[in-house]
Amino acid sequence: MFNRNRSLQQVAAIVSISLVAGCSLLGEEGSDDAGPIVVGTTSAPSTLDPAAAWDGSWELFRNVYQTLLSYPNGATTPQPDAATCEFTDGTSRTYRCKLREGLSFSNGDKLDAEAVKHTFDRILAINAPTGPAGLLGSLDRVEAVGDREVVFRLNKADATFPFVLATPGMSLVAPDDYPAKAVREGDGIVGSGPYDLKSYKEGDRAELVRNDRYKGAADRKNGAVTIRYFQDSAEMVKALRGKQIDITYQGLAADDIVTLENKSDENEGLQLVEGAASNINYLVFNPKDKWSNKLAVRRAVAQVVDRAALAHKVYKDTVDPLYSMVPKGLTGHTTGFFDDFGDPDPDKARSILDDAGITAPVPLTLWYTTDRYGSDTALEFKEIKTQLEASGLFEVTLKSRPWKTYVVGYQKGEYPVFGRGWAPDFPDADNFIAPFVGEQNALGTPYPAKEITQVLLPRSRQESDRANVVKDFQEAQQILVDDARLLPLWQGKQYIAANEDVSGGERALDPSTIMMVWELSRKTSW
């Protein structure tokens, strides 16, 4: 997930759909005497080491590790957490941070400037294919000045660097426990975040308890949280109704959302909350593949795919069609794919192939993951297959893998066409363009896009007032449309279902729609 958000309105601008007559929005905060609050999600970590994760693992990291900057409730720009930071030059190339006094890791080791330097040096040294090193493209070196001062020297102007520091990918780690040049093994965590990881069972659960050594921005409203990982939405909703979990986060399927909206006996005592979000889903075309490498094939697919049908038939209108990699609600958003291709039209697609001398049907293999983006993913890809084959222009084979092996496959370039989702790392259009271009990117498929990487992005990053970079982002989006190597499909919404005695869900999402579980609590009374 380089995760993150976007609409310059708060991501958790929440509209409540209450299923309990007379209850307020997820209640009022209260005690947690009944034991740990149990959160359900279908998004399990792929690793426990921040240097190796640029994905949904960040959802756990946000709560057990600490970053120099973060997003307190209501903030859409980075605020002090482990440190206060600022640019100290006029060119956005020198960024200084002053650590809080008395910081330490959960094992008692001191969190000082050398630990911060170690954290960033190892991200770059390990350079994991699935890690966040790509976020640090503007970082030249890190200097530790005394115990508490850290200086980041950038190789070019980068007004987005504070946003990068606030991502869970930049989680601070203890030097003695996290090797300088290797990913840490095992199922433990040594962090300085709001919670300690008491126990962890991969694919099953993570048990969090308060970290008594913590000093930071989080105001914890509970003493312990257990995160349970589910294979699908139906299993998770069943656990919610059975009081085995208190609240759901990530992975509610469209059918379950529609069912939860109904006032019925099985939904008694539950509440559903809908919030704005900027997560997107899209297709990636691998230029190493014989057919995906052809512009005409990519443009023909773009001409056939019916986003509105995907949103309505598969997702029951719980998502919106998307026509640019930059989502609606974010400064700089365009509708480039609709402007260029209009409504789905197989005849136009056939002309695109004919003009390129390509004889239909074109064989394509589409890959998707079975356990990352929700239970509807398989239905989504079946619908895409139906649409493409109904045009008479394509023969589609569908293949899938669980996320842990799926990631390895796309990083090795094994998939001709594959599906990805993106939850933004920070609230800027830059984060919906930069992660996908360049020789090293979040997709594992090099995409030089030199006009974007060498001109538009560097120029936009010199501008601290992000409202002044709209033209650059519009040009970048048009290049993506012209190349059609990335095909945006839909933009999601955020849904949280909870039992009536849980409060704080509307405050718990940061601008990346990552859940800050410290905001959750139990109500004392109605």
XYZ file of C-alpha atoms in Angstrom:
526
model
C 0.000 0.000 0.000
C 2.431 3.355 -0.702
C -0.628 4.252 1.078
C -2.391 6.917 0.915
C -5.134 9.296 0.790
C -6.323 12.074 -0.793
C -9.380 13.847 -0.766
C -8.480 17.018 0.990
C -11.619 16.461 2.940
C -10.945 14.177 5.868
C -10.976 10.576 4.714
C -13.258 9.581 7.506
C -15.905 12.126 6.691
C -18.523 9.656 7.786
C -22.123 9.132 6.823
C -23.838 6.835 9.308
C -26.279 4.132 8.312
C -27.363 3.074 11.792
C -28.903 -0.314 12.286
C -29.790 0.367 15.910
C -32.695 2.695 16.511
C -31.711 5.741 18.495
C -27.971 5.082 18.718
C -25.406 7.743 17.996
C -22.629 7.258 15.484
C -20.747 4.281 16.895
C -21.696 5.442 20.357
C -19.719 7.343 22.953
C -16.357 6.231 24.245
C -16.240 4.333 27.489
C -14.477 1.550 29.315
C -12.894 -1.619 27.960
C -13.497 -3.749 31.071
C -15.020 -6.491 28.924
C -11.583 -7.372 27.571
C -9.738 -6.618 24.338
C -11.633 -5.013 21.515
C -11.602 -7.512 18.652
C -11.216 -6.156 15.120
C -11.915 -8.307 12.068
C -10.242 -7.821 8.690
C -9.526 -9.835 5.549
C -6.166 -8.112 5.095
C -3.407 -10.068 6.858
C 0.245 -8.913 6.985
C 2.697 -10.382 4.506
C 5.634 -9.670 6.839
C 6.350 -8.102 10.231
C 9.431 -6.186 9.057
C 8.698 -2.666 7.745
C 11.707 -2.816 5.425
C 9.998 -5.593 3.449
C 6.424 -4.314 3.233
C 4.728 -1.858 0.911
C 1.260 -3.351 1.311
C -1.554 -4.063 3.760
C 0.966 -5.021 6.430
C 0.990 -1.314 7.208
C -2.380 -1.736 8.911
C -0.649 -3.606 11.734
C 2.497 -1.483 11.632
C 0.589 1.735 12.313
C -0.376 0.405 15.728
C 2.804 -1.328 16.920
C 5.562 0.781 15.387
C 6.088 4.535 15.535
C 6.970 7.041 12.842
C 8.611 10.437 13.093
C 5.402 12.067 11.880
C 1.826 10.788 11.759
C -1.793 11.801 11.278
C -3.636 12.445 14.548
C -7.416 12.251 14.373
C -8.699 14.896 11.981
C -5.329 15.774 10.422
C -4.727 15.653 6.665
C -1.116 16.832 6.859
C 1.682 15.161 8.835
C 1.990 16.157 12.484
C 4.721 15.464 15.093
C 4.839 11.980 16.564
C 8.278 10.687 17.562
C 9.729 14.026 16.450
C 9.064 17.559 15.325
C 10.399 18.201 11.826
C 10.785 20.977 9.276
C 12.590 21.969 6.105
C 15.468 24.238 7.078
C 16.369 25.522 3.625
C 14.510 27.286 0.857
C 14.789 24.457 -1.649
C 13.027 21.606 0.205
C 16.231 19.552 0.288
C 17.249 19.625 3.965
C 14.776 18.221 6.458
C 15.571 18.246 10.176
C 13.824 16.291 12.926
C 14.158 16.687 16.696
C 13.193 13.563 18.638
C 11.056 13.620 21.759
C 12.985 13.197 24.988
C 13.124 9.778 26.605
C 11.993 7.650 23.678
C 12.625 3.918 23.876
C 11.644 0.718 22.135
C 9.379 -1.872 23.720
C 12.430 -3.918 24.800
C 13.927 -0.953 26.659
C 16.535 -0.011 24.032
C 16.970 3.718 23.497
C 15.305 5.254 20.457
C 17.831 7.886 19.480
C 19.110 9.548 16.322
C 21.321 6.567 15.479
C 18.278 4.265 15.623
C 16.464 6.536 13.176
C 19.464 6.560 10.848
C 19.660 2.767 11.094
C 15.980 2.485 10.154
C 16.332 4.448 6.930
C 19.745 3.111 5.980
C 18.503 -0.491 6.209
C 15.416 0.202 4.072
C 17.711 1.394 1.295
C 20.354 -1.296 1.884
C 17.873 -4.176 1.889
C 15.978 -2.680 -1.046
C 13.385 -5.456 -0.794
C 11.308 -5.974 -3.963
C 8.178 -5.814 -1.806
C 9.509 -3.067 0.472
C 9.122 0.725 0.679
C 12.552 1.744 -0.656
C 10.828 3.216 -3.702
C 9.329 5.879 -1.446
C 12.802 7.172 -0.644
C 13.882 8.048 -4.164
C 14.703 11.616 -3.139
C 16.762 10.627 -0.072
C 20.517 11.020 -0.452
C 21.649 10.324 3.119
C 20.653 10.491 6.777
C 22.798 12.148 9.430
C 22.566 11.592 13.189
C 23.527 14.751 15.093
C 23.912 13.982 18.768
C 21.268 11.845 20.463
C 18.114 13.580 19.305
C 18.660 15.375 15.993
C 18.314 13.743 12.586
C 19.020 15.468 9.265
C 17.688 14.113 5.975
C 19.686 15.311 2.977
C 17.643 15.034 -0.216
C 19.126 14.742 -3.691
C 16.368 16.904 -5.145
C 13.568 19.125 -3.956
C 10.725 17.060 -2.518
C 7.846 18.836 -0.799
C 6.154 15.442 -0.310
C 8.957 14.067 1.901
C 7.099 14.799 5.187
C 4.198 12.706 3.872
C 6.599 9.833 3.223
C 7.941 10.007 6.782
C 4.391 9.637 8.105
C 3.789 6.327 6.304
C 4.079 3.039 8.225
C 6.758 2.037 5.725
C 9.070 4.366 7.665
C 8.369 2.654 11.008
C 11.276 3.046 13.423
C 13.081 -0.151 14.425
C 15.641 -1.140 17.070
C 19.164 -1.567 15.627
C 20.046 -4.576 17.772
C 16.943 -6.484 16.669
C 16.688 -5.529 12.987
C 19.764 -6.445 10.894
C 21.277 -3.698 8.783
C 21.225 -5.688 5.557
C 18.667 -8.450 6.007
C 14.958 -8.789 6.670
C 14.182 -9.754 10.258
C 12.836 -13.274 10.652
C 10.347 -14.536 13.212
C 6.908 -13.567 14.438
C 7.829 -10.860 16.951
C 8.070 -7.080 16.775
C 10.282 -4.612 18.639
C 8.750 -1.200 18.105
C 7.978 2.018 19.953
C 4.323 2.363 18.964
C 1.172 2.589 21.062
C 0.948 -1.202 21.441
C 3.206 -4.190 21.951
C 2.599 -7.294 19.873
C 1.866 -9.771 22.663
C 1.363 -12.716 20.333
C 0.985 -13.363 16.633
C -0.275 -16.308 14.619
C 0.137 -15.807 10.908
C -3.166 -15.618 9.058
C -5.122 -15.952 12.290
C -4.640 -13.147 14.799
C -2.443 -10.469 16.358
C -2.883 -9.700 20.056
C -1.941 -6.144 21.020
C -1.483 -4.734 24.522
C -0.547 -1.244 25.642
C 3.116 -0.350 25.321
C 3.893 1.274 28.656
C 7.071 2.826 27.235
C 5.212 4.652 24.474
C 5.588 8.411 24.059
C 3.792 9.810 21.058
C 0.691 11.416 19.592
C -1.773 8.526 20.051
C -4.366 8.932 22.811
C -5.216 5.305 23.571
C -8.833 4.740 24.544
C -8.483 1.035 25.279
C -6.034 -1.299 26.984
C -5.816 -4.077 24.432
C -6.914 -4.976 20.907
C -6.993 -8.303 19.116
C -6.953 -8.281 15.315
C -8.439 -11.386 13.717
C -7.714 -12.263 10.102
C -10.451 -13.846 7.972
C -10.356 -15.519 4.582
C -13.578 -13.912 3.354
C -16.263 -11.403 4.197
C -19.029 -13.927 4.947
C -16.921 -15.611 7.618
C -16.095 -12.219 9.140
C -19.710 -11.028 9.204
C -20.784 -14.314 10.794
C -18.220 -13.704 13.543
C -19.547 -10.159 14.014
C -23.129 -11.345 14.399
C -21.939 -14.074 16.773
C -20.171 -11.493 18.984
C -16.802 -13.134 18.277
C -15.518 -9.813 16.966
C -16.583 -6.266 17.816
C -15.927 -4.379 14.611
C -14.918 -5.077 11.010
C -12.289 -3.269 9.017
C -11.292 -3.985 5.405
C -12.836 -6.643 3.234
C -16.620 -6.387 3.560
C -18.095 -7.823 0.363
C -20.778 -5.933 -1.546
C -23.492 -8.485 -0.769
C -22.675 -8.307 2.928
C -22.765 -4.509 2.900
C -26.197 -4.549 1.249
C -27.427 -7.116 3.767
C -26.083 -5.140 6.717
C -27.970 -2.057 5.518
C -31.266 -3.853 6.072
C -33.045 -3.496 9.392
C -33.632 -7.129 10.183
C -33.496 -9.403 13.205
C -30.089 -10.773 12.220
C -28.720 -7.205 12.177
C -30.127 -6.246 15.566
C -27.459 -4.617 17.672
C -25.254 -3.781 14.689
C -24.412 -0.527 12.972
C -22.902 0.198 9.581
C -20.840 3.278 8.797
C -19.976 4.503 5.298
C -17.037 6.830 4.819
C -15.212 8.489 1.948
C -12.111 6.687 0.721
C -9.563 6.890 -2.052
C -8.589 3.275 -2.489
C -8.570 2.247 -6.140
C -8.435 -0.985 -8.146
C -6.775 -1.267 -11.530
C -5.220 -3.601 -14.088
C -1.500 -3.702 -14.874
C -0.179 -4.726 -18.308
C 3.247 -6.354 -18.256
C 5.438 -5.055 -21.128
C 7.404 -8.340 -21.079
C 4.347 -10.203 -22.341
C 3.921 -10.700 -26.100
C 0.408 -9.279 -26.189
C 0.382 -6.850 -23.271
C 3.399 -5.173 -24.799
C 1.274 -4.024 -27.757
C -0.308 -0.592 -27.314
C -3.230 -1.520 -29.575
C -4.104 -4.511 -27.370
C -4.034 -2.373 -24.224
C -6.134 0.340 -25.815
C -8.616 -2.217 -27.133
C -9.071 -3.600 -23.624
C -9.560 -0.054 -22.341
C -12.210 0.464 -25.033
C -14.162 -2.665 -24.013
C -14.066 -2.727 -20.202
C -17.361 -1.551 -18.696
C -16.572 0.025 -15.334
C -20.181 0.931 -14.603
C -21.162 -2.730 -14.988
C -18.399 -3.779 -12.607
C -19.541 -1.244 -10.015
C -23.217 -2.221 -10.317
C -23.250 -5.950 -11.064
C -20.324 -7.069 -8.932
C -20.052 -4.425 -6.233
C -23.728 -3.452 -5.904
C -22.811 0.239 -6.243
C -20.584 0.138 -3.167
C -17.772 1.426 -5.430
C -17.684 4.072 -8.157
C -16.306 3.771 -11.722
C -12.864 5.360 -12.032
C -11.364 6.897 -15.187
C -7.981 8.036 -13.909
C -5.329 6.685 -11.568
C -5.860 9.779 -9.404
C -9.197 9.304 -7.612
C -12.098 11.672 -7.304
C -11.894 14.149 -4.446
C -8.169 14.713 -4.819
C -6.732 17.891 -6.287
C -5.673 17.193 -9.877
C -8.159 14.373 -10.626
C -9.199 13.992 -14.268
C -11.442 11.644 -16.244
C -8.885 10.912 -18.951
C -9.945 7.370 -19.856
C -13.570 8.418 -20.323
C -12.549 11.527 -22.258
C -10.443 9.451 -24.672
C -12.451 6.230 -24.906
C -15.999 7.191 -23.940
C -18.501 4.408 -23.299
C -17.512 0.768 -23.922
C -17.582 0.073 -27.656
C -16.419 -3.274 -29.136
C -16.572 -1.896 -32.686
C -14.099 0.857 -31.830
C -11.909 -1.712 -30.112
C -11.934 -3.892 -33.217
C -10.860 -0.913 -35.320
C -7.947 -0.297 -32.932
C -6.751 -3.881 -33.428
C -7.376 -3.844 -37.186
C -5.391 -0.633 -37.627
C -2.466 -2.281 -35.827
C -2.697 -5.405 -37.978
C -3.664 -7.594 -35.010
C -6.057 -10.458 -35.712
C -8.691 -11.246 -33.092
C -9.189 -13.028 -30.818
C -6.166 -11.990 -28.756
C -5.200 -14.471 -26.004
C -4.800 -12.845 -22.579
C -4.139 -14.332 -19.145
C -5.439 -12.259 -16.250
C -4.214 -12.862 -12.704
C -5.798 -11.833 -9.406
C -5.188 -12.490 -5.723
C -7.641 -14.566 -3.727
C -7.238 -13.013 -0.284
C -6.238 -9.350 -0.361
C -8.914 -7.075 -1.806
C -12.070 -8.778 -0.589
C -14.311 -11.658 -1.526
C -15.651 -9.949 -4.660
C -12.334 -9.993 -6.523
C -12.989 -13.358 -8.174
C -16.423 -12.158 -9.329
C -14.864 -8.961 -10.654
C -12.395 -10.856 -12.827
C -15.083 -13.228 -14.084
C -17.067 -10.173 -15.161
C -14.019 -8.677 -16.909
C -13.490 -11.985 -18.721
C -17.152 -12.001 -19.768
C -16.947 -8.453 -21.089
C -13.748 -9.027 -23.052
C -14.879 -12.305 -24.577
C -18.355 -10.969 -25.415
C -16.634 -8.450 -27.686
C -15.308 -11.334 -29.758
C -11.846 -9.766 -29.596
C -10.218 -11.670 -26.727
C -9.813 -15.154 -25.315
C -9.242 -14.798 -21.578
C -7.741 -17.227 -19.106
C -8.114 -16.438 -15.394
C -5.558 -17.485 -12.807
C -5.155 -16.646 -9.114
C -2.922 -17.071 -6.082
C -2.979 -16.144 -2.376
C -1.390 -12.765 -1.700
C 1.949 -13.962 -0.301
C 2.781 -15.915 -3.457
C 0.913 -13.495 -5.726
C 3.279 -10.680 -4.713
C 6.309 -12.794 -5.552
C 4.838 -13.584 -8.960
C 4.193 -10.033 -10.090
C 7.520 -8.828 -8.723
C 9.184 -11.461 -10.945
C 7.151 -10.310 -13.937
C 5.299 -13.617 -14.278
C 1.826 -12.213 -15.025
C 0.795 -10.839 -18.466
C -2.077 -8.815 -16.952
C -2.801 -8.604 -13.247
C -5.039 -6.835 -10.784
C -3.877 -4.546 -8.022
C -5.461 -2.353 -5.440
C -3.966 0.818 -4.028
C -4.687 2.563 -0.764
C -2.692 5.785 -0.840
C 0.284 6.352 1.405
C -0.413 10.048 1.813
C -2.970 12.645 0.669
C -1.452 13.914 -2.552
C -1.933 13.120 -6.252
C 1.801 12.394 -6.381
C 1.085 9.151 -4.525
C -1.200 7.870 -7.291
C 1.399 8.425 -9.998
C 4.936 8.186 -8.604
C 4.621 4.653 -7.132
C 3.773 3.166 -10.526
C 6.459 4.695 -12.729
C 10.233 4.469 -12.920
C 12.588 1.529 -13.136
C 11.789 0.565 -9.543
C 8.148 0.840 -8.641
C 5.402 -0.817 -6.616
C 4.357 -3.051 -9.510
C 7.541 -4.960 -10.259
C 7.241 -3.952 -13.935
C 9.639 -1.150 -14.916
C 7.837 1.797 -16.477
C 10.366 4.515 -17.492
C 7.769 7.233 -18.355
C 10.615 9.748 -18.549
C 8.425 12.807 -19.040
C 6.746 11.975 -15.727
C 9.790 10.840 -13.745
C 12.280 13.398 -15.050
C 10.117 16.478 -15.615
C 6.609 16.515 -14.161
C 7.177 14.878 -10.766
C 10.444 16.708 -9.982
C 8.855 20.016 -10.948
C 5.739 19.386 -8.865
C 7.816 18.439 -5.823
C 9.436 21.863 -5.775
C 6.053 23.392 -4.995
C 5.066 23.383 -1.320
C 1.587 24.696 -2.153
C 0.126 21.554 -3.687
C -2.785 23.433 -5.250
C -0.265 24.886 -7.697
C 0.713 21.572 -9.278
C -2.603 20.639 -10.901
C -1.324 21.176 -14.445
C 1.647 18.862 -13.903
C -0.583 16.100 -12.586
C -3.062 16.545 -15.428
C -0.247 16.087 -17.938
C 1.028 13.026 -16.089
C -2.418 11.447 -16.092
C -2.764 12.001 -19.832
C 0.527 10.208 -20.428
C -0.823 7.255 -18.431
C -3.990 7.296 -20.543
C -2.005 7.414 -23.796
C 0.188 4.467 -22.721
C -2.718 2.489 -21.212
C -0.287 0.336 -19.242
C -2.365 0.951 -16.127
C -6.131 0.686 -16.442
C -8.110 2.185 -13.526
C -11.358 0.331 -12.781
C -13.048 1.633 -9.665
C -12.723 3.769 -6.559
C -13.885 2.323 -3.266
C -15.770 3.530 -0.251
C -14.962 2.666 3.338
C -17.454 0.582 5.298
C -17.201 -0.342 8.956
C -19.690 -2.644 10.672
C -19.680 -2.772 14.460
C -21.551 -4.035 17.468
C -23.538 -1.393 19.292
C -21.246 -1.197 22.308
C -18.172 -0.114 20.314
C -17.365 3.553 19.807
C -14.693 5.455 17.930
C -14.893 3.833 14.507
C -15.580 7.148 12.811
C -12.352 8.549 14.291
C -10.203 5.509 13.699
C -9.229 5.928 10.029
C -6.155 7.951 9.140
C -5.871 9.689 5.743
C -4.691 6.374 4.301
C -7.784 4.614 5.641
C -5.524 2.629 7.968
C -7.250 1.870 11.255
C -5.779 3.505 14.331
C -7.113 0.965 16.816
C -6.306 3.173 19.799
C -9.388 5.244 18.934
C -11.732 2.308 19.656
C -13.454 1.884 22.994
C -16.548 0.387 24.579
C -19.540 2.473 25.595
C -20.425 2.581 29.253
C -24.145 3.035 28.615
C -26.765 4.124 26.109
